[in-house]
Amino acid sequence: MHDIRLIRDDPAAFDAALARRGHAAVSGEVLKLDEARRAKILAAETAQAAQNAASKEVGAAKAKGDEAEFERLRALVADKKAEVARLQEAAKADDAALRDLLLTLPNSPLPEVPDGNDEEDNVEIHRWGTPPTFDFDPVEHYQLPAVQGGMDFETAAKLSGARFVVLQGAVARVHRALSQFMLDLHTSEHGLLETIAPVLVREDAMYGTNQLPKFAEDSYQTTNGWWLIPTSEVTLTNIVREEILDEAALPLRLTAHSQCFRSEAGSAGKDTAGMLRQHQFEKVEMVSITTPETSRAEHGRMTECAQAVLERLGLPYRTVILCTGDMGFGAQKTHDIEVWLPGQNTYREISSVSLCGDFQARRMNARYRAQGGKPDFVHTLNGSGLAVGRCLIAVLENGQEADGSVTLPEALHPWLGGKARITAEGNLV
């Protein structure tokens, strides 16, 4: 959420920042609500002062025996009390309207974010590895003989419908190994604190990390009001909700492996084949809570943590900085990491690492205090480290062999009991 003081100080700059994201000028509407709210608050304070003054005079008039003055002042006190209540209620309504409006406005992009309309305008900033060459036509993950028996979409459709999958045998084992490998790397070498948190959250947690109100249709809500998390960014970030942290405790670096749930309402018809885009999937998430001065450096660090997973697995990738038109609602700046998928002959996104500044912190009222200083809002960052299912896809497709088997990355062998391949028959050997 935006700082209303910054909008008051320079409404033109605020509109210009949102215009980079294709958003219409809105500062006039914001300031109109803000001014109306402040005017009512001032009027309520003035009426309260008049009520207090009259209340003091009531006793004096009674003591003097001035019945007419006593009744006049008593009536004045009652009128002012009613006026104060009316003005306070009106100011409360204006405050809610202002908050509702601010909650719908995306974050302002940082100056270094490239302007653009969509993914075609993203800018590549890093590339690692060379896409493998094959002496046969590579296929997509779900077409591999090695995974035919272990990746069951028909049974999943019978159980749950489209965009679900049942994994079994060697494929399920590799999927589990990938999540364990990622967690161990992040905790032992990258200094992240492993966390297990609920996947059901209250509505205010979803507001805190800007899934609500804008993306309600992309999430699932239970009948008793809980929301299923679309990513553990929600739970990890909201851990500091309504807290004032000691600056010495920052940066706070967390990681979690969790189930994630997305209705994918905004992606109808996209990636319907295979398990690239599912309603239920697993992800290893990274979240950092920092001071404003260190958040840009932390963004680079988190990007490197995500890239390290792919490098250890020997999977070619490229990193792009998203343009203003492709960036997520709550982000100031985002790096997308795209892994090479031979079956599609292209790079596909496997991680988004976003710097949100104080945008989420204002929604959550999450602050920190330097020694002897006043509380200030923290900066929040989040990123996939990585999407487990998409990493499984990349491992399978990049390791495919002509006979239908899959050679698995050496770095993964310790988490597979030393096993190195999935045979064409689906056995882990």
Tab-separated table of C-alpha atoms in Angstrom:
chain	number	residue	atom	x	y	z
A	1	MET	CA	0.000	0.000	0.000
A	2	HIS	CA	1.204	3.485	-0.793
A	3	ASP	CA	2.269	6.169	1.670
A	4	ILE	CA	-0.436	8.856	1.534
A	5	ARG	CA	2.108	11.486	2.559
A	6	LEU	CA	4.148	10.883	-0.580
A	7	ILE	CA	1.037	11.265	-2.712
A	8	ARG	CA	0.205	14.558	-0.966
A	9	ASP	CA	3.761	15.843	-1.404
A	10	ASP	CA	4.079	15.053	-5.119
A	11	PRO	CA	0.886	13.806	-6.789
A	12	ALA	CA	2.343	14.285	-10.275
A	13	ALA	CA	5.261	11.970	-9.503
A	14	PHE	CA	2.865	9.371	-8.110
A	15	ASP	CA	0.720	9.453	-11.243
A	16	ALA	CA	3.825	9.289	-13.435
A	17	ALA	CA	5.056	6.182	-11.595
A	18	LEU	CA	1.743	4.375	-12.026
A	19	ALA	CA	1.526	5.511	-15.644
A	20	ARG	CA	4.671	3.458	-16.289
A	21	ARG	CA	2.530	0.455	-15.359
A	22	GLY	CA	-0.282	1.538	-17.667
A	23	HIS	CA	-2.437	2.854	-14.830
A	24	ALA	CA	-4.594	5.955	-15.244
A	25	ALA	CA	-3.913	9.036	-13.093
A	26	VAL	CA	-5.571	8.534	-9.728
A	27	SER	CA	-3.941	11.042	-7.368
A	28	GLY	CA	-6.884	13.446	-7.729
A	29	GLU	CA	-9.345	10.803	-6.499
A	30	VAL	CA	-6.998	9.748	-3.696
A	31	LEU	CA	-6.422	13.315	-2.483
A	32	LYS	CA	-10.132	14.179	-2.679
A	33	LEU	CA	-10.921	11.325	-0.290
A	34	ASP	CA	-7.962	12.225	1.903
A	35	GLU	CA	-8.974	15.891	2.124
A	36	ALA	CA	-12.599	15.007	2.920
A	37	ARG	CA	-11.445	12.618	5.639
A	38	ARG	CA	-9.078	15.151	7.179
A	39	ALA	CA	-11.719	17.917	7.052
A	40	LYS	CA	-14.185	15.735	8.958
A	41	ILE	CA	-11.534	14.793	11.512
A	42	LEU	CA	-10.768	18.498	12.061
A	43	ALA	CA	-14.468	19.338	12.306
A	44	ALA	CA	-14.962	16.517	14.828
A	45	GLU	CA	-12.055	17.814	16.915
A	46	THR	CA	-13.513	21.339	16.820
A	47	ALA	CA	-16.938	20.077	17.855
A	48	GLN	CA	-15.326	18.001	20.607
A	49	ALA	CA	-13.574	21.089	21.936
A	50	ALA	CA	-16.879	23.003	21.936
A	51	GLN	CA	-18.567	20.105	23.733
A	52	ASN	CA	-15.844	20.028	26.382
A	53	ALA	CA	-16.040	23.791	26.925
A	54	ALA	CA	-19.842	23.701	27.248
A	55	SER	CA	-19.631	20.762	29.648
A	56	LYS	CA	-17.443	22.815	31.992
A	57	GLU	CA	-19.923	25.711	31.914
A	58	VAL	CA	-22.952	23.560	32.654
A	59	GLY	CA	-21.959	23.104	36.286
A	60	ALA	CA	-21.268	26.807	36.733
A	61	ALA	CA	-24.699	27.761	35.363
A	62	LYS	CA	-26.356	25.240	37.677
A	63	ALA	CA	-24.465	26.629	40.673
A	64	LYS	CA	-25.600	30.175	39.839
A	65	GLY	CA	-29.200	29.043	39.584
A	66	ASP	CA	-29.394	30.233	35.979
A	67	GLU	CA	-31.833	27.599	34.776
A	68	ALA	CA	-32.173	29.015	31.256
A	69	GLU	CA	-28.408	29.052	30.718
A	70	PHE	CA	-28.144	25.611	32.251
A	71	GLU	CA	-30.695	24.185	29.811
A	72	ARG	CA	-29.095	25.981	26.853
A	73	LEU	CA	-25.655	24.593	27.678
A	74	ARG	CA	-26.970	21.111	28.336
A	75	ALA	CA	-28.697	21.143	24.937
A	76	LEU	CA	-25.463	22.421	23.354
A	77	VAL	CA	-23.471	19.596	24.908
A	78	ALA	CA	-25.966	17.037	23.553
A	79	ASP	CA	-25.889	18.617	20.075
A	80	LYS	CA	-22.089	18.685	19.976
A	81	LYS	CA	-21.881	15.096	21.193
A	82	ALA	CA	-24.163	14.016	18.355
A	83	GLU	CA	-22.179	16.129	15.880
A	84	VAL	CA	-18.898	14.590	17.017
A	85	ALA	CA	-20.307	11.085	16.601
A	86	ARG	CA	-21.684	11.895	13.148
A	87	LEU	CA	-18.422	13.450	11.956
A	88	GLN	CA	-16.308	10.632	13.362
A	89	GLU	CA	-18.490	8.058	11.611
A	90	ALA	CA	-18.253	10.007	8.344
A	91	ALA	CA	-14.471	10.304	8.709
A	92	LYS	CA	-14.298	6.569	9.385
A	93	ALA	CA	-16.258	5.896	6.187
A	94	ASP	CA	-13.931	8.179	4.185
A	95	ASP	CA	-10.914	6.471	5.742
A	96	ALA	CA	-12.256	3.047	4.706
A	97	ALA	CA	-12.959	4.311	1.178
A	98	LEU	CA	-9.428	5.722	0.943
A	99	ARG	CA	-7.897	2.468	2.173
A	100	ASP	CA	-10.025	0.440	-0.241
A	101	LEU	CA	-8.825	2.619	-3.122
A	102	LEU	CA	-5.157	2.419	-2.090
A	103	LEU	CA	-5.426	-1.374	-1.795
A	104	THR	CA	-6.288	-1.580	-5.512
A	105	LEU	CA	-3.262	0.432	-6.685
A	106	PRO	CA	-0.099	-1.458	-7.755
A	107	ASN	CA	3.347	-0.726	-6.389
A	108	SER	CA	5.487	1.947	-8.026
A	109	PRO	CA	8.363	0.564	-10.141
A	110	LEU	CA	11.936	1.456	-9.264
A	111	PRO	CA	13.744	3.744	-11.736
A	112	GLU	CA	15.939	0.930	-13.089
A	113	VAL	CA	12.942	-1.210	-14.119
A	114	PRO	CA	12.607	-1.107	-17.929
A	115	ASP	CA	9.416	0.295	-19.424
A	116	GLY	CA	7.344	-2.097	-21.506
A	117	ASN	CA	3.975	-3.679	-22.126
A	118	ASP	CA	4.486	-7.427	-21.737
A	119	GLU	CA	7.058	-10.240	-21.553
A	120	GLU	CA	8.442	-9.276	-24.957
A	121	ASP	CA	9.875	-6.145	-23.334
A	122	ASN	CA	11.674	-7.936	-20.471
A	123	VAL	CA	15.444	-7.518	-20.496
A	124	GLU	CA	17.877	-10.412	-20.133
A	125	ILE	CA	20.591	-9.675	-17.563
A	126	HIS	CA	22.251	-13.067	-17.078
A	127	ARG	CA	22.574	-16.436	-18.774
A	128	TRP	CA	24.131	-19.668	-17.504
A	129	GLY	CA	24.751	-23.010	-19.148
A	130	THR	CA	24.301	-24.264	-22.682
A	131	PRO	CA	21.061	-25.963	-23.736
A	132	PRO	CA	21.779	-29.640	-24.439
A	133	THR	CA	21.814	-30.995	-27.958
A	134	PHE	CA	20.212	-34.318	-28.818
A	135	ASP	CA	20.655	-36.748	-31.717
A	136	PHE	CA	16.875	-37.290	-31.536
A	137	ASP	CA	13.831	-35.041	-31.248
A	138	PRO	CA	13.373	-34.236	-27.554
A	139	VAL	CA	9.869	-34.540	-26.158
A	140	GLU	CA	7.993	-32.850	-23.332
A	141	HIS	CA	8.091	-34.307	-19.839
A	142	TYR	CA	4.715	-36.040	-19.937
A	143	GLN	CA	5.647	-37.804	-23.217
A	144	LEU	CA	8.756	-39.490	-21.825
A	145	PRO	CA	8.551	-43.302	-21.541
A	146	ALA	CA	10.389	-43.058	-18.206
A	147	VAL	CA	7.529	-41.109	-16.634
A	148	GLN	CA	4.503	-42.648	-18.358
A	149	GLY	CA	3.642	-44.828	-15.378
A	150	GLY	CA	4.562	-42.313	-12.724
A	151	MET	CA	2.737	-39.193	-13.923
A	152	ASP	CA	-0.978	-39.946	-14.059
A	153	PHE	CA	-3.292	-37.180	-15.258
A	154	GLU	CA	-6.290	-39.414	-15.948
A	155	THR	CA	-6.555	-40.658	-12.368
A	156	ALA	CA	-6.040	-37.119	-11.081
A	157	ALA	CA	-8.870	-35.905	-13.321
A	158	LYS	CA	-11.103	-38.651	-11.905
A	159	LEU	CA	-10.220	-37.538	-8.382
A	160	SER	CA	-10.138	-33.766	-8.773
A	161	GLY	CA	-10.603	-32.600	-12.360
A	162	ALA	CA	-8.281	-30.856	-14.783
A	163	ARG	CA	-4.885	-29.389	-13.827
A	164	PHE	CA	-4.063	-32.011	-11.218
A	165	VAL	CA	-1.612	-34.907	-11.335
A	166	VAL	CA	-0.881	-38.080	-9.398
A	167	LEU	CA	2.858	-38.833	-9.086
A	168	GLN	CA	4.087	-42.294	-8.170
A	169	GLY	CA	7.216	-44.383	-8.025
A	170	ALA	CA	10.462	-42.958	-9.363
A	171	VAL	CA	8.898	-39.690	-10.477
A	172	ALA	CA	7.436	-39.065	-7.028
A	173	ARG	CA	10.803	-39.932	-5.448
A	174	VAL	CA	12.667	-37.443	-7.663
A	175	HIS	CA	10.057	-34.768	-6.905
A	176	ARG	CA	10.573	-35.312	-3.154
A	177	ALA	CA	14.344	-35.353	-3.540
A	178	LEU	CA	14.273	-32.017	-5.336
A	179	SER	CA	12.412	-30.304	-2.498
A	180	GLN	CA	14.790	-31.772	0.092
A	181	PHE	CA	17.817	-30.760	-1.982
A	182	MET	CA	16.538	-27.176	-2.253
A	183	LEU	CA	15.780	-26.872	1.456
A	184	ASP	CA	19.147	-28.295	2.481
A	185	LEU	CA	20.979	-25.937	0.129
A	186	HIS	CA	19.109	-22.856	1.356
A	187	THR	CA	19.463	-23.703	5.029
A	188	SER	CA	23.024	-25.024	5.107
A	189	GLU	CA	24.689	-22.713	2.597
A	190	HIS	CA	22.429	-19.696	2.100
A	191	GLY	CA	21.603	-19.029	5.743
A	192	LEU	CA	17.801	-19.254	5.483
A	193	LEU	CA	15.738	-20.421	8.446
A	194	GLU	CA	13.578	-23.445	7.626
A	195	THR	CA	9.960	-22.821	8.585
A	196	ILE	CA	6.795	-24.885	8.547
A	197	ALA	CA	3.657	-22.756	8.607
A	198	PRO	CA	-0.080	-23.242	7.918
A	199	VAL	CA	-1.436	-23.390	4.387
A	200	LEU	CA	-4.797	-22.074	5.620
A	201	VAL	CA	-4.740	-18.390	6.533
A	202	ARG	CA	-7.106	-15.637	7.585
A	203	GLU	CA	-8.223	-12.991	5.156
A	204	ASP	CA	-6.019	-10.262	6.631
A	205	ALA	CA	-2.927	-12.348	5.808
A	206	MET	CA	-3.955	-12.430	2.139
A	207	TYR	CA	-4.481	-8.662	2.218
A	208	GLY	CA	-1.071	-8.255	3.816
A	209	THR	CA	0.768	-9.766	0.864
A	210	ASN	CA	-1.565	-8.188	-1.726
A	211	GLN	CA	-3.318	-11.359	-2.905
A	212	LEU	CA	-6.518	-9.570	-1.894
A	213	PRO	CA	-8.536	-7.819	-3.057
A	214	LYS	CA	-7.192	-7.928	-6.625
A	215	PHE	CA	-6.506	-11.656	-7.005
A	216	ALA	CA	-9.423	-13.191	-5.125
A	217	GLU	CA	-10.542	-15.138	-8.193
A	218	ASP	CA	-7.117	-16.781	-8.475
A	219	SER	CA	-7.272	-18.189	-4.939
A	220	TYR	CA	-9.401	-20.723	-3.070
A	221	GLN	CA	-11.465	-19.873	0.010
A	222	THR	CA	-12.984	-22.396	2.409
A	223	THR	CA	-16.581	-22.227	3.570
A	224	ASN	CA	-15.524	-20.939	6.991
A	225	GLY	CA	-13.476	-18.047	5.614
A	226	TRP	CA	-9.937	-19.416	5.542
A	227	TRP	CA	-7.916	-19.008	2.351
A	228	LEU	CA	-5.607	-21.641	0.880
A	229	ILE	CA	-2.230	-20.047	0.278
A	230	PRO	CA	-1.122	-19.550	-3.344
A	231	THR	CA	2.471	-19.527	-2.043
A	232	SER	CA	4.089	-19.607	1.394
A	233	GLU	CA	5.134	-16.011	0.757
A	234	VAL	CA	1.800	-15.304	2.460
A	235	THR	CA	2.592	-17.095	5.705
A	236	LEU	CA	6.310	-16.311	5.882
A	237	THR	CA	5.857	-12.589	5.271
A	238	ASN	CA	2.901	-12.261	7.639
A	239	ILE	CA	4.988	-13.691	10.488
A	240	VAL	CA	6.134	-10.092	11.087
A	241	ARG	CA	2.638	-8.642	10.781
A	242	GLU	CA	1.924	-5.943	13.423
A	243	GLU	CA	5.408	-6.431	14.877
A	244	ILE	CA	8.156	-3.925	15.659
A	245	LEU	CA	11.454	-5.730	15.090
A	246	ASP	CA	14.832	-4.796	16.466
A	247	GLU	CA	17.097	-3.650	13.629
A	248	ALA	CA	19.762	-6.051	14.930
A	249	ALA	CA	17.429	-8.956	14.045
A	250	LEU	CA	17.447	-7.987	10.368
A	251	PRO	CA	17.738	-9.307	7.775
A	252	LEU	CA	15.303	-12.072	8.619
A	253	ARG	CA	15.689	-14.809	5.990
A	254	LEU	CA	13.136	-17.615	5.865
A	255	THR	CA	12.412	-20.589	3.641
A	256	ALA	CA	9.549	-23.066	3.523
A	257	HIS	CA	8.473	-26.039	1.452
A	258	SER	CA	4.704	-26.095	1.115
A	259	GLN	CA	1.710	-27.094	-0.915
A	260	CYS	CA	0.366	-24.140	-2.920
A	261	PHE	CA	-3.090	-23.662	-4.417
A	262	ARG	CA	-4.140	-21.470	-7.331
A	263	SER	CA	-7.377	-21.497	-9.285
A	264	GLU	CA	-5.529	-20.114	-12.345
A	265	ALA	CA	-8.659	-18.162	-13.246
A	266	GLY	CA	-6.612	-15.693	-15.230
A	267	SER	CA	-4.836	-18.344	-17.296
A	268	ALA	CA	-7.658	-20.282	-18.912
A	269	GLY	CA	-6.368	-22.353	-21.819
A	270	LYS	CA	-2.669	-21.803	-21.007
A	271	ASP	CA	-0.298	-24.751	-20.529
A	272	THR	CA	-3.065	-27.313	-20.233
A	273	ALA	CA	-0.814	-30.236	-21.229
A	274	GLY	CA	1.447	-31.776	-18.625
A	275	MET	CA	2.103	-30.410	-15.143
A	276	LEU	CA	3.513	-26.989	-15.963
A	277	ARG	CA	0.479	-25.123	-14.594
A	278	GLN	CA	-1.467	-26.884	-11.836
A	279	HIS	CA	-4.131	-25.961	-9.283
A	280	GLN	CA	-2.108	-27.721	-6.557
A	281	PHE	CA	1.672	-27.737	-6.579
A	282	GLU	CA	4.712	-27.578	-4.311
A	283	LYS	CA	7.217	-24.810	-3.962
A	284	VAL	CA	10.230	-23.961	-1.855
A	285	GLU	CA	9.774	-20.279	-1.052
A	286	MET	CA	12.269	-17.690	0.170
A	287	VAL	CA	11.281	-14.533	2.084
A	288	SER	CA	13.535	-11.794	3.409
A	289	ILE	CA	12.630	-8.964	5.779
A	290	THR	CA	15.170	-6.141	5.636
A	291	THR	CA	15.828	-2.492	6.265
A	292	PRO	CA	15.225	-0.055	3.385
A	293	GLU	CA	18.964	0.536	3.009
A	294	THR	CA	19.773	-3.122	2.375
A	295	SER	CA	16.789	-4.339	0.346
A	296	ARG	CA	18.296	-3.799	-3.109
A	297	ALA	CA	21.396	-5.810	-2.195
A	298	GLU	CA	19.168	-8.488	-0.663
A	299	HIS	CA	17.254	-8.732	-3.931
A	300	GLY	CA	20.468	-9.584	-5.749
A	301	ARG	CA	21.408	-12.090	-3.065
A	302	MET	CA	18.048	-13.876	-3.248
A	303	THR	CA	18.316	-14.077	-7.032
A	304	GLU	CA	21.698	-15.753	-6.659
A	305	CYS	CA	20.235	-18.242	-4.141
A	306	ALA	CA	17.575	-19.288	-6.660
A	307	GLN	CA	20.086	-19.446	-9.509
A	308	ALA	CA	22.367	-21.634	-7.410
A	309	VAL	CA	19.743	-24.402	-7.325
A	310	LEU	CA	19.706	-24.607	-11.115
A	311	GLU	CA	23.487	-24.401	-11.377
A	312	ARG	CA	23.965	-27.277	-8.918
A	313	LEU	CA	21.513	-29.322	-10.985
A	314	GLY	CA	23.272	-28.377	-14.225
A	315	LEU	CA	20.106	-26.882	-15.721
A	316	PRO	CA	20.633	-24.039	-18.242
A	317	TYR	CA	18.755	-20.862	-17.424
A	318	ARG	CA	18.534	-17.174	-18.085
A	319	THR	CA	17.553	-14.324	-15.779
A	320	VAL	CA	15.488	-11.366	-16.941
A	321	ILE	CA	14.370	-8.165	-15.268
A	322	LEU	CA	10.661	-7.763	-15.809
A	323	CYS	CA	9.415	-4.642	-17.544
A	324	THR	CA	6.770	-2.410	-15.966
A	325	GLY	CA	3.954	-4.067	-17.907
A	326	ASP	CA	4.862	-7.627	-16.883
A	327	MET	CA	5.743	-7.035	-13.242
A	328	GLY	CA	3.549	-8.349	-10.424
A	329	PHE	CA	1.095	-6.115	-8.575
A	330	GLY	CA	3.098	-5.795	-5.341
A	331	ALA	CA	6.600	-5.619	-6.799
A	332	GLN	CA	8.916	-2.652	-7.240
A	333	LYS	CA	11.364	-4.801	-9.168
A	334	THR	CA	11.350	-8.453	-10.232
A	335	HIS	CA	13.899	-10.894	-11.616
A	336	ASP	CA	12.425	-13.884	-13.403
A	337	ILE	CA	14.619	-16.950	-13.736
A	338	GLU	CA	13.720	-19.064	-16.754
A	339	VAL	CA	14.939	-22.640	-17.113
A	340	TRP	CA	15.557	-24.301	-20.483
A	341	LEU	CA	12.931	-26.889	-21.475
A	342	PRO	CA	14.074	-28.942	-24.488
A	343	GLY	CA	10.588	-30.326	-25.091
A	344	GLN	CA	9.306	-26.809	-25.739
A	345	ASN	CA	12.613	-25.560	-27.160
A	346	THR	CA	12.402	-22.452	-25.013
A	347	TYR	CA	13.069	-20.965	-21.581
A	348	ARG	CA	10.169	-21.038	-19.098
A	349	GLU	CA	9.816	-19.197	-15.802
A	350	ILE	CA	10.741	-21.243	-12.728
A	351	SER	CA	11.277	-18.467	-10.186
A	352	SER	CA	10.251	-14.857	-9.650
A	353	VAL	CA	12.292	-12.906	-7.114
A	354	SER	CA	10.599	-9.651	-6.163
A	355	LEU	CA	11.505	-6.611	-4.108
A	356	CYS	CA	8.327	-5.080	-2.657
A	357	GLY	CA	9.828	-2.205	-0.658
A	358	ASP	CA	7.475	-1.115	2.140
A	359	PHE	CA	4.350	-1.856	0.041
A	360	GLN	CA	3.421	-5.040	1.939
A	361	ALA	CA	4.785	-3.764	5.249
A	362	ARG	CA	2.287	-0.886	5.250
A	363	ARG	CA	-0.554	-3.349	4.714
A	364	MET	CA	0.726	-5.505	7.578
A	365	ASN	CA	1.953	-2.659	9.816
A	366	ALA	CA	5.308	-4.453	10.008
A	367	ARG	CA	8.061	-2.182	11.325
A	368	TYR	CA	11.547	-2.149	12.798
A	369	ARG	CA	13.339	0.195	15.185
A	370	ALA	CA	16.941	1.284	15.023
A	371	GLN	CA	18.588	1.862	18.398
A	372	GLY	CA	17.222	5.114	19.793
A	373	GLY	CA	15.113	5.740	16.703
A	374	LYS	CA	11.453	5.767	15.801
A	375	PRO	CA	9.761	2.747	14.196
A	376	ASP	CA	9.905	2.605	10.407
A	377	PHE	CA	8.449	0.148	7.916
A	378	VAL	CA	10.530	-2.865	6.924
A	379	HIS	CA	11.113	-3.871	3.317
A	380	THR	CA	9.907	-7.294	2.187
A	381	LEU	CA	11.187	-9.584	-0.564
A	382	ASN	CA	10.042	-12.960	-1.818
A	383	GLY	CA	11.142	-15.485	-4.394
A	384	SER	CA	10.761	-19.099	-5.453
A	385	GLY	CA	13.711	-21.221	-4.614
A	386	LEU	CA	12.309	-23.094	-6.622
A	387	ALA	CA	8.949	-24.284	-7.939
A	388	VAL	CA	9.404	-28.022	-7.351
A	389	GLY	CA	7.135	-29.304	-10.116
A	390	ARG	CA	8.685	-27.083	-12.755
A	391	CYS	CA	12.139	-28.107	-11.584
A	392	LEU	CA	11.074	-31.751	-11.970
A	393	ILE	CA	9.965	-30.978	-15.531
A	394	ALA	CA	13.344	-29.391	-16.308
A	395	VAL	CA	15.288	-32.310	-14.810
A	396	LEU	CA	13.281	-34.841	-16.805
A	397	GLU	CA	13.431	-33.004	-20.118
A	398	ASN	CA	17.102	-32.003	-19.958
A	399	GLY	CA	18.139	-35.499	-18.857
A	400	GLN	CA	16.152	-37.456	-21.459
A	401	GLU	CA	17.905	-40.113	-23.515
A	402	ALA	CA	17.132	-41.633	-26.907
A	403	ASP	CA	15.944	-44.901	-25.336
A	404	GLY	CA	13.287	-43.074	-23.260
A	405	SER	CA	15.228	-43.137	-19.998
A	406	VAL	CA	16.279	-40.099	-17.958
A	407	THR	CA	19.742	-39.376	-16.564
A	408	LEU	CA	19.417	-37.484	-13.278
A	409	PRO	CA	21.710	-34.647	-12.110
A	410	GLU	CA	24.672	-35.802	-10.062
A	411	ALA	CA	23.929	-33.238	-7.369
A	412	LEU	CA	20.634	-35.008	-6.702
A	413	HIS	CA	22.113	-38.499	-6.220
A	414	PRO	CA	22.663	-38.199	-2.427
A	415	TRP	CA	18.931	-37.490	-1.981
A	416	LEU	CA	18.082	-40.528	-4.117
A	417	GLY	CA	20.128	-43.077	-2.225
A	418	GLY	CA	22.819	-42.934	-4.902
A	419	LYS	CA	20.416	-43.733	-7.747
A	420	ALA	CA	21.264	-41.944	-11.008
A	421	ARG	CA	18.671	-42.807	-13.669
A	422	ILE	CA	15.031	-43.525	-14.364
A	423	THR	CA	14.844	-46.335	-16.874
A	424	ALA	CA	12.453	-46.303	-19.824
A	425	GLU	CA	10.321	-48.704	-17.791
A	426	GLY	CA	10.071	-46.173	-14.932
A	427	ASN	CA	12.494	-47.748	-12.460
A	428	LEU	CA	14.948	-45.741	-10.381
A	429	VAL	CA	18.419	-47.297	-10.713
